[in-house]
Tab-separated table of C-alpha atoms and ligand atoms in Angstrom:
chain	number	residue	atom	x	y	z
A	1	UNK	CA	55.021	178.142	160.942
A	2	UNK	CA	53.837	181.052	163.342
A	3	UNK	CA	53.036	180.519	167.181
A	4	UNK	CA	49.881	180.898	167.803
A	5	UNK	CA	48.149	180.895	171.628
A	6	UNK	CA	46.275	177.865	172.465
A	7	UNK	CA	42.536	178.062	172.155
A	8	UNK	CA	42.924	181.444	170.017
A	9	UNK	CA	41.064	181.238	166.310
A	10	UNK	CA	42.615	179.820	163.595
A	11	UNK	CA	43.932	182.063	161.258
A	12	UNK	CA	47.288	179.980	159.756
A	13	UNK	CA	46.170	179.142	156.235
A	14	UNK	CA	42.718	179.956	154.380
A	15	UNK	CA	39.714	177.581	155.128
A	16	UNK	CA	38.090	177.357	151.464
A	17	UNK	CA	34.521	178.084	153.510
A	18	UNK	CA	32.825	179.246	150.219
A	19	UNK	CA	34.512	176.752	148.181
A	20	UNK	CA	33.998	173.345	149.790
A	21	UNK	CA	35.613	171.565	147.169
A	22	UNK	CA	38.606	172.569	148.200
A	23	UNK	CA	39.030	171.780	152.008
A	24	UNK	CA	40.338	168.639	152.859
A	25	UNK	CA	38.938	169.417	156.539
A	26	UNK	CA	36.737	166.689	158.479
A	27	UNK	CA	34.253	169.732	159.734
A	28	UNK	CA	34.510	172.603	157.467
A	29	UNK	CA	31.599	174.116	159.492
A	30	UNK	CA	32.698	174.391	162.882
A	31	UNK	CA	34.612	177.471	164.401
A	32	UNK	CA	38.444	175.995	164.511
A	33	UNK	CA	41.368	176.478	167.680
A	34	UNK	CA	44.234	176.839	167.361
A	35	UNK	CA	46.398	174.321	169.844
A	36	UNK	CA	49.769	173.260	170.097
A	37	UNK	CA	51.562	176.028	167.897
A	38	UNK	CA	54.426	176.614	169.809
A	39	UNK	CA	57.655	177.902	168.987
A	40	UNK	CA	61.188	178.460	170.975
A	41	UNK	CA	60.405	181.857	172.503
A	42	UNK	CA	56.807	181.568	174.150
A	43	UNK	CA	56.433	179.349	177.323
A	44	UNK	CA	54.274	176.552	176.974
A	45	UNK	CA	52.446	174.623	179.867
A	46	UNK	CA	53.831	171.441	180.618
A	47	UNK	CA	53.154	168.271	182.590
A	48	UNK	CA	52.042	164.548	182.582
A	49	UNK	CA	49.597	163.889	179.848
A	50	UNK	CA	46.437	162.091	180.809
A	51	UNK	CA	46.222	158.391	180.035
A	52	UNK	CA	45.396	156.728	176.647
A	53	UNK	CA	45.864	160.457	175.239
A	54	UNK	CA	49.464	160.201	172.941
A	55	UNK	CA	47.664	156.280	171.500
A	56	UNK	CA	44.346	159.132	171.138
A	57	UNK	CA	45.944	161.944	169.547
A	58	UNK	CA	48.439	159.576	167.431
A	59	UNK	CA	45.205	157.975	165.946
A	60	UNK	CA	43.598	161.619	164.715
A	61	UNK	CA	46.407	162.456	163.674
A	62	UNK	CA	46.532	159.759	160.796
A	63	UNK	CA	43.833	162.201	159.314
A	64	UNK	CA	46.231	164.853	157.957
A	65	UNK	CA	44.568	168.131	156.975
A	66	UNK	CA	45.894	171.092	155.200
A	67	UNK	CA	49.402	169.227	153.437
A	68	UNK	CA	51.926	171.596	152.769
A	69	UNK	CA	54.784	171.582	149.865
A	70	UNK	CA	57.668	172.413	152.646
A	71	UNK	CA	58.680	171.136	155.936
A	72	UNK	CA	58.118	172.283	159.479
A	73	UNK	CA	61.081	171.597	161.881
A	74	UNK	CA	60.864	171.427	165.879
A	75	UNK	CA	61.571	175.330	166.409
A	76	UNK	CA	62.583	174.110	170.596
A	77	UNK	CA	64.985	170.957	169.140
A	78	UNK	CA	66.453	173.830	167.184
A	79	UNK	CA	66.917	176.335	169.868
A	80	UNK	CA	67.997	173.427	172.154
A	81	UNK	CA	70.827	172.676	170.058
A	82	UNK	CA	72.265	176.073	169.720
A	83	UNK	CA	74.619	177.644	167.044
A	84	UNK	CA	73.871	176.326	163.451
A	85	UNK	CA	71.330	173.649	163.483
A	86	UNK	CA	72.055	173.225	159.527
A	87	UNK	CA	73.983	169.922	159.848
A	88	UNK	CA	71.370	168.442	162.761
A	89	UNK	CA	68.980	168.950	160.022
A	90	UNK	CA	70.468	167.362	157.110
A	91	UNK	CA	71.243	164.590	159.345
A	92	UNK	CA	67.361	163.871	160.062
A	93	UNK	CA	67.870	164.691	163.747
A	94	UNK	CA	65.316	167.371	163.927
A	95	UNK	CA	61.609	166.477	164.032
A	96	UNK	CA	59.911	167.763	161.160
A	97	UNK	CA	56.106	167.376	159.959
A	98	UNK	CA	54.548	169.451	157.026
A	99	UNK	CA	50.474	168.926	157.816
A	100	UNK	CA	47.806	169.465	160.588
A	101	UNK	CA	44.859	167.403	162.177
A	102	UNK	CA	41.959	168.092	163.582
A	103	UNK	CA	40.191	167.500	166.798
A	104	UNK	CA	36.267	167.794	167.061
A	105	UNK	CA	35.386	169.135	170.378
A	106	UNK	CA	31.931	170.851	171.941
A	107	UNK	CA	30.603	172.719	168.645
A	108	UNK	CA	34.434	173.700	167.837
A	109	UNK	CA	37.279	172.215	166.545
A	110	UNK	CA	41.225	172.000	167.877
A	111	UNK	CA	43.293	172.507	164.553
A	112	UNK	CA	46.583	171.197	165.562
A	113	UNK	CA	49.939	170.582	163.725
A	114	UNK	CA	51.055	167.328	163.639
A	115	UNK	CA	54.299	168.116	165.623
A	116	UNK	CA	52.213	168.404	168.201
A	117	UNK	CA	52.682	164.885	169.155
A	118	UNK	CA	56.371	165.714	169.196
A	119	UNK	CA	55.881	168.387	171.697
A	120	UNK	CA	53.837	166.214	174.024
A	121	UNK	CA	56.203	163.349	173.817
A	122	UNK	CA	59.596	165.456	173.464
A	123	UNK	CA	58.950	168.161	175.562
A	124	UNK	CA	56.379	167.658	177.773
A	125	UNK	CA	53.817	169.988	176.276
A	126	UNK	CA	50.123	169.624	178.117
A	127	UNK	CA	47.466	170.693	175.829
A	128	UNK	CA	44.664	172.084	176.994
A	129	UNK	CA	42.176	170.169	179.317
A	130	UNK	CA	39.359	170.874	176.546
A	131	UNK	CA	41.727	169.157	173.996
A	132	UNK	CA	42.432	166.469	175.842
A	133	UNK	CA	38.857	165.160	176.548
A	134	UNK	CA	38.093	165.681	173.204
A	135	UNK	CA	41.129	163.602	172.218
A	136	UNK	CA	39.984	161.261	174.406
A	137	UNK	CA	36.319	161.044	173.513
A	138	UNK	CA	36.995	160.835	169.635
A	139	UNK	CA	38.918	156.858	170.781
A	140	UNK	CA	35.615	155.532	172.536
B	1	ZN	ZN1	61.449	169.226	169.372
C-alpha cells in the first residue's frame, strides 16, 4: 500500500469505469477520496473521534470493496516496534487487512482501507471532518 493525502483523488487500483461488470464498488459513478492512507513517515492528524463514529465506520466497513490476494500490515505498528518486525508478524501481532470501503459523501465518495479503523482506534488518527459526517449520516 502507498500513502496517499487525505481528500486527494483516488488513484490506488483501477476503477473498471467502462467495464461495470467488474467493480465491486457501491457508487461506481461518483468522483472517489482518498482517506486514511497513512503510512510510518507522513504525520497524520490526530485527536478524539466524534461520537457513534468507530460503531459508524465499523458498520461500512462490513461492505469490503476492491479484495486483494495479499495482506496489508499496520506500516506505524511496524515502525513502532523497531528492528525486524518479521517474528511480530508471524505471531499475528501486527494488524493487517487486505480490502477497502467506501463512504458516500456530498456527490463524492471517501475510499478508505479498512485499516483505517485500526488507525482511529490504535493510533488516534482523526479523519477528516467531511468523512466523519458522512460516516455519521450513512448510520441514521
Ligand atoms: Zn498500527
Amino acid at each position: 500500500m502507498t500513502y496517499f493525502a487525505d481528500l486527494t483523488p483516488y488513484t490506488y487500483l483501477e476503477r473498471h469505469e467502462d467495464e461495470p461488470g467488474l467493480t465491486d464498488e457501491p457508487w461506481p459513478d461518483l468522483p472517489l477520496l482518498n482517506v486514511g492512507w497513512l503510512d510510518a513517515v507522513h504525520p497524520f492528524p490526530t485527536g478524539a473521534p466524534p461520537d457513534g463514529l468507530m460503531p459508524a465506520l465499523t458498520d461500512l466497513a462490513k461492505t469490503r470493496v476492491r479484495q486483494t490476494r495479499g495482506y496489508h500490515f499496520c506500516e506505524i505498528c511496524i515502525r513502532d516496534i523497531g528492528g525486524d518486525a518479521r517474528e511480530a508478524i508471524r505471531l499475528g501481532m501486527i494488524a493487517r487487512e487486505s480490502a477497502e470501503f467506501q463512504v458516500q459523501g456530498n456527490g463524492v465518495v471517501y475510499a478508505a482501507p479498512q485499516l483505517l479503523l485500526h488507525y482511529v482506534s490504535a493510533h488516534e488518527y482523526l479523519p477528516p471532518a467531511e468523512l466523519c459526517a458522512a460516516a455519521l449520516g450513512a448510520m441514521s
